[in-house]
CSV table of C-alpha atoms in Angstrom, one decimal:
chain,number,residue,atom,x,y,z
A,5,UNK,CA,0.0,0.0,0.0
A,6,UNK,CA,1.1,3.3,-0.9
A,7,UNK,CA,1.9,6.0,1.9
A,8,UNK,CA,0.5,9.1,2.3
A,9,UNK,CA,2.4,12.2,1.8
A,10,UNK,CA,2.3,12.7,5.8
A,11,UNK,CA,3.1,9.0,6.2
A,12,UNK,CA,6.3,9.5,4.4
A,13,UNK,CA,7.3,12.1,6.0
A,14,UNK,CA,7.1,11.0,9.6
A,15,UNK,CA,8.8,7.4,8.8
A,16,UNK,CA,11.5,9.3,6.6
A,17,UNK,CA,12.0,11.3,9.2
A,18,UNK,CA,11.5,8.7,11.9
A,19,UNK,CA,13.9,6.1,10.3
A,20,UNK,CA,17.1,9.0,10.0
A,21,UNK,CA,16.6,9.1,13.8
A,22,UNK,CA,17.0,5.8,14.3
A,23,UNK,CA,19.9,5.6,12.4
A,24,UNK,CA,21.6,8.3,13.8
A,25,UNK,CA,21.3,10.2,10.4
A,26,UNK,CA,19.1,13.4,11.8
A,27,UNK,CA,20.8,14.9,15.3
A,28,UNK,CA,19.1,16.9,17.8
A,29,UNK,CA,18.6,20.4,17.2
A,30,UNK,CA,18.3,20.0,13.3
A,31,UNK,CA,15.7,22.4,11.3
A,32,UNK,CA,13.0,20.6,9.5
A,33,UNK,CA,12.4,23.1,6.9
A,34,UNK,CA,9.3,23.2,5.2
A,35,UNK,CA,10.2,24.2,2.0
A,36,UNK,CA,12.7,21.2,2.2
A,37,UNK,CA,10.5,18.8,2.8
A,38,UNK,CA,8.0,20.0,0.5
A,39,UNK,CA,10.8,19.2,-2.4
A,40,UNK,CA,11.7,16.0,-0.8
A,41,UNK,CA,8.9,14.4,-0.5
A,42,UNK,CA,6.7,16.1,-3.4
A,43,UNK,CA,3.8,17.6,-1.1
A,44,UNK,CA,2.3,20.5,-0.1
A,45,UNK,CA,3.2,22.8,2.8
A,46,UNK,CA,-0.7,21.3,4.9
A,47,UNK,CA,1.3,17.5,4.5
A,48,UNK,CA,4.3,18.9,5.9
A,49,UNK,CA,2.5,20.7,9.1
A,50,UNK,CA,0.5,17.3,9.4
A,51,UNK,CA,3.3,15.0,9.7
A,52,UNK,CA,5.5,17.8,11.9
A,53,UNK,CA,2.1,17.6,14.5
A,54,UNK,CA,2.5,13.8,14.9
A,55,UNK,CA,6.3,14.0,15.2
A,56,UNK,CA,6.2,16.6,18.0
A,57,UNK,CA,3.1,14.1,19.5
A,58,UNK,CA,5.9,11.8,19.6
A,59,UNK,CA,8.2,13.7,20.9
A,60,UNK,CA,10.7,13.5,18.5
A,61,UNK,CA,10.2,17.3,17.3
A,62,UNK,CA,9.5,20.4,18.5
A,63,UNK,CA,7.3,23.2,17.1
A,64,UNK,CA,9.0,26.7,18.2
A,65,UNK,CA,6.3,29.8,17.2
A,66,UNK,CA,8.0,31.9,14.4
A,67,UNK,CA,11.2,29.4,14.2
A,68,UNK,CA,9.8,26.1,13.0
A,69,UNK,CA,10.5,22.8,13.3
A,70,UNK,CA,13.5,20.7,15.1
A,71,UNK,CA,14.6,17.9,16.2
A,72,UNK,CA,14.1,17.3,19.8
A,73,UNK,CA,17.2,18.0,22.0
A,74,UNK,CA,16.5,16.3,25.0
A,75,UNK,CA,18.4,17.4,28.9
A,76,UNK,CA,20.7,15.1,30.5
A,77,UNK,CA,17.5,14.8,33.2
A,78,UNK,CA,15.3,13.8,30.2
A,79,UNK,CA,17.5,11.4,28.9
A,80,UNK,CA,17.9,10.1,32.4
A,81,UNK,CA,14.2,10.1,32.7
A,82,UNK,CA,13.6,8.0,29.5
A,83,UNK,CA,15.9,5.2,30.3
A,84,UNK,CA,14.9,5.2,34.1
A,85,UNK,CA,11.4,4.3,32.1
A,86,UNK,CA,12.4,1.8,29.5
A,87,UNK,CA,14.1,-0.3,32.1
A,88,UNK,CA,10.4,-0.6,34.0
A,89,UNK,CA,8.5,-1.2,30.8
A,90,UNK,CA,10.8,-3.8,29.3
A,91,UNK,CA,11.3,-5.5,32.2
A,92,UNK,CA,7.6,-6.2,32.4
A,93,UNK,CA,7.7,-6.3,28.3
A,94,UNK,CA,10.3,-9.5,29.1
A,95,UNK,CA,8.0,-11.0,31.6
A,96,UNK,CA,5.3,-11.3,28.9
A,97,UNK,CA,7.4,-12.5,26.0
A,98,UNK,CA,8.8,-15.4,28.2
A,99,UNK,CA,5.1,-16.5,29.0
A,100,UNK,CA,4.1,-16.2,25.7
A,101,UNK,CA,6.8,-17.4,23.3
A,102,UNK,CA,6.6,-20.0,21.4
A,103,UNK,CA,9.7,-21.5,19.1
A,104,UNK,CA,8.4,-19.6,16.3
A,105,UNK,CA,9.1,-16.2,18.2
A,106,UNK,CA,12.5,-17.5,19.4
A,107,UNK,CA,13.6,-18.5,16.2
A,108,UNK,CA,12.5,-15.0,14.8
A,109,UNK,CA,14.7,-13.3,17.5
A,110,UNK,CA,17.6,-15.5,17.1
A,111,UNK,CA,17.2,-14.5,13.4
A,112,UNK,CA,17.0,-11.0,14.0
A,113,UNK,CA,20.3,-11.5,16.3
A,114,UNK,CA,21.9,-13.1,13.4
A,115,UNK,CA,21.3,-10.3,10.9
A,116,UNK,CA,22.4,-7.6,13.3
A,117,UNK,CA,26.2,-9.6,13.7
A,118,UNK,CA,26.3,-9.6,9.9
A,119,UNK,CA,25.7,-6.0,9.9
A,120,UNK,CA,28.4,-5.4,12.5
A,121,UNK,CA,30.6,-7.5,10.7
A,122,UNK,CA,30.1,-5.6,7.3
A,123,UNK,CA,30.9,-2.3,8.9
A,124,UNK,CA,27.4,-1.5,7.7
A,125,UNK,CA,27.1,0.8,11.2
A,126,UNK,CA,23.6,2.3,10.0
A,127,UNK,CA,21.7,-0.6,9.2
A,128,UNK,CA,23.6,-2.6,12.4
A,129,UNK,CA,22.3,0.4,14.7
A,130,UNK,CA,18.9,0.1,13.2
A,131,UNK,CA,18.7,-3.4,14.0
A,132,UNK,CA,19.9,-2.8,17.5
A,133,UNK,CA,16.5,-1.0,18.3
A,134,UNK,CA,14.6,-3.5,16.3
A,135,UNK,CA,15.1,-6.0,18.7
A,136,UNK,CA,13.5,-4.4,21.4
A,137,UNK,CA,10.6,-3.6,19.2
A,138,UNK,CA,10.5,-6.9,18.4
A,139,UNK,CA,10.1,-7.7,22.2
A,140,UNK,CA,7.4,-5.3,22.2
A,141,UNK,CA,5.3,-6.8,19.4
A,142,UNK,CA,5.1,-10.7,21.1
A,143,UNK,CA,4.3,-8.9,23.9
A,144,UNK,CA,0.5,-9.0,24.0
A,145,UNK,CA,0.0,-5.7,25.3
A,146,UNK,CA,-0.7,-3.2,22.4
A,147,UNK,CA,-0.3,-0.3,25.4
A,148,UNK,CA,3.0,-1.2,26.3
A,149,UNK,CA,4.1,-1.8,22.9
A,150,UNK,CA,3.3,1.7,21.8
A,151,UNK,CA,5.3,3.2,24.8
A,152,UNK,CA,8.3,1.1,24.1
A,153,UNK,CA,8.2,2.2,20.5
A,154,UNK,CA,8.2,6.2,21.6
A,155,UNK,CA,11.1,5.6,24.2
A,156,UNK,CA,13.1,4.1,21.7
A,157,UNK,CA,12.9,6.5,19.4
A,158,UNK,CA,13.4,9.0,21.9
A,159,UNK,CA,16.8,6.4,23.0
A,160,UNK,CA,18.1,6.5,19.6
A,161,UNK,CA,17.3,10.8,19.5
A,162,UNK,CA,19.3,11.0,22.7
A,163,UNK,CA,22.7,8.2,21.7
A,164,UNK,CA,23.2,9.9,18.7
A,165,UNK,CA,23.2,13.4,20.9
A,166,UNK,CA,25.0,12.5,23.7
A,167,UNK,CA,27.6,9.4,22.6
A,168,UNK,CA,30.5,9.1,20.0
A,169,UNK,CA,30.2,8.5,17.1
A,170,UNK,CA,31.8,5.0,17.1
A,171,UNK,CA,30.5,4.3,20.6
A,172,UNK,CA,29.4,1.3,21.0
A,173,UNK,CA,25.7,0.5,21.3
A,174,UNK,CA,23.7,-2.9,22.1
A,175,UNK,CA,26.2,-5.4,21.7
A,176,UNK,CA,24.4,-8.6,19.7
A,177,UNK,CA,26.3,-10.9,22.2
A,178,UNK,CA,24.0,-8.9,25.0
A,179,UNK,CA,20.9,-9.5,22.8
A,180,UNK,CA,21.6,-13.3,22.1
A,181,UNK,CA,21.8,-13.9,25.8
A,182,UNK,CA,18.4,-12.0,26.5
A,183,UNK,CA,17.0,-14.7,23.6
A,184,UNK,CA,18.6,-17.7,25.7
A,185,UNK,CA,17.1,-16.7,29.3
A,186,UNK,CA,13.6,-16.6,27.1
A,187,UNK,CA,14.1,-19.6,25.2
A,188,UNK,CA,15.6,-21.8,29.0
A,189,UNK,CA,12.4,-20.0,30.5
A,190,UNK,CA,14.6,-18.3,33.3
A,191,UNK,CA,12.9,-15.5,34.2
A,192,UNK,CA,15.4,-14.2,36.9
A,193,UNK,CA,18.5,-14.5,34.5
A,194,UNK,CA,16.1,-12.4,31.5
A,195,UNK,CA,15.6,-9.3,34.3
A,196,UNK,CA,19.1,-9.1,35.0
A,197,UNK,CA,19.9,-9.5,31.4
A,198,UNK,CA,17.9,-6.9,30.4
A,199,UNK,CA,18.4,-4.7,33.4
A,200,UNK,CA,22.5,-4.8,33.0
A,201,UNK,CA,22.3,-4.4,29.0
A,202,UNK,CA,19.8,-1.0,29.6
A,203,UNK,CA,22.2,0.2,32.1
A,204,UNK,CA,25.1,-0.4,29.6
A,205,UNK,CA,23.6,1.6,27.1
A,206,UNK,CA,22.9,4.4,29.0
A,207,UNK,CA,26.5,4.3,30.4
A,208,UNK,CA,27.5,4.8,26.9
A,209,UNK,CA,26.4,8.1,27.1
A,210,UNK,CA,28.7,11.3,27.6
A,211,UNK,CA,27.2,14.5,27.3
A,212,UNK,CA,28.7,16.1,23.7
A,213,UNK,CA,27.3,18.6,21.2
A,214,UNK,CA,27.9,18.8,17.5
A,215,UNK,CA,26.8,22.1,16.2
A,216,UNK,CA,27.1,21.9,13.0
A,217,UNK,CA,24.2,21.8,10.5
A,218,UNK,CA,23.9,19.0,8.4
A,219,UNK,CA,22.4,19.5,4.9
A,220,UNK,CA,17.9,18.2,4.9
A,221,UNK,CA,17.9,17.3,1.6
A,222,UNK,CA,21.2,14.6,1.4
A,223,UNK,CA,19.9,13.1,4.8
A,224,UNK,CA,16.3,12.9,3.6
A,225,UNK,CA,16.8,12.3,-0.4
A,226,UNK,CA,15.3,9.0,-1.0
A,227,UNK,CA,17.4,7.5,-3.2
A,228,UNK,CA,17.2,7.9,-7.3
A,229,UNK,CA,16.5,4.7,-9.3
């Protein structure tokens, strides 16, 4: 099915976040993204409105539109919260997986060490927050699944803010030894799995600032062909 104009624009937009593409602070440009993605200036507002919902963006009054730049206490604040909601996310999936699920996650696991050992960083970082989405959709709980899918999003916003750019992120060998506690059914080894790889992610962080301003349109471009 064919997106929307809007549609585009918020998963364009949404998926250069998550690969660490579009930094905090960047101007969304209307007139930028009206060439981009071939649409009006009333798609542009639309998708900006459901960006800022998400908390990815912010509308300033007579400035426009940027990416969110979260505070050391917000980003502090949003991994405090995905440790509680995965941790009951985890309890779910380990009730409710069957060896379908498992051998979907040890999949996924396999594809993000091939990235990793490709060098393909983008794709490998992209996959790295896949997994926890993934662990949100087997979940059962729609609820929670949508609240893990904003704080993620708002994780990736705040990593490519705050860390290195070669810092390292979740490491695969963390994320296969989540999918063993589920698929051994130990529920006490999957909490502190998941607790100590949330908290090693969040250590990666060190407050920096890049300040210089990328170019929209050769972040954005969808590729020609």
């Amino acid at each position: 099915m064919n997106q929307t104009a809007e549609q585009s624009i918020v998963s364009g937009v949404l998926e250069a976040i998550a690969e660490h593409r579009l930094k905090a602070g960047v101007k969304l440009g209307e007139q930028d993204l009206c060439e981009i993605y071939h649409c009006n200036r009333a798609h542009v507002r639309r998708a900006l409105a459901t960006l800022e919902a998400q908390k990815v963006v912010k509308l300033e009054p007579n400035r426009g539109a940027f990416i969110a730049t979260p505070t050391p206490d917000e980003a502090r604040n949003v991994f405090q919260a995905r440790r509680a909601i995965e941790r009951v996310i985890a309890e779910n999936v380990l009730r409710k997986a069957s060896a379908d699920d498992i051998a979907r996650l040890r999949d996924h696991v396999e594809q993000e060490q091939q990235a990793r050992q490709s060098s393909e960083r983008r794709n490998a970082i992209r996959l790295s927050g896949r997994f926890h989405l993934i662990l949100g959709e087997m979940c059962g709980n729609e609820v929670l699944d949508e609240f893990l899918n904003e704080l993620v999003m708002r994780s990736s916003l705040i990593i490519s803010m705050y860390s290195a750019s070669q810092a390292p992120l979740c490491g695969d060998e963390e994320h296969e030894l989540i999918v063993d506690a589920i698929a051994a059914g130990d529920e006490t080894a999957l909490l502190e799995r998941i607790e100590h790889h949330l908290h090693h992610l969040e250590r990666s962080i060190a407050i920096e600032t890049d300040n210089t301003s990328p170019n929209l349109k050769d972040i954005l471009q969808p590729p020609s062909g």
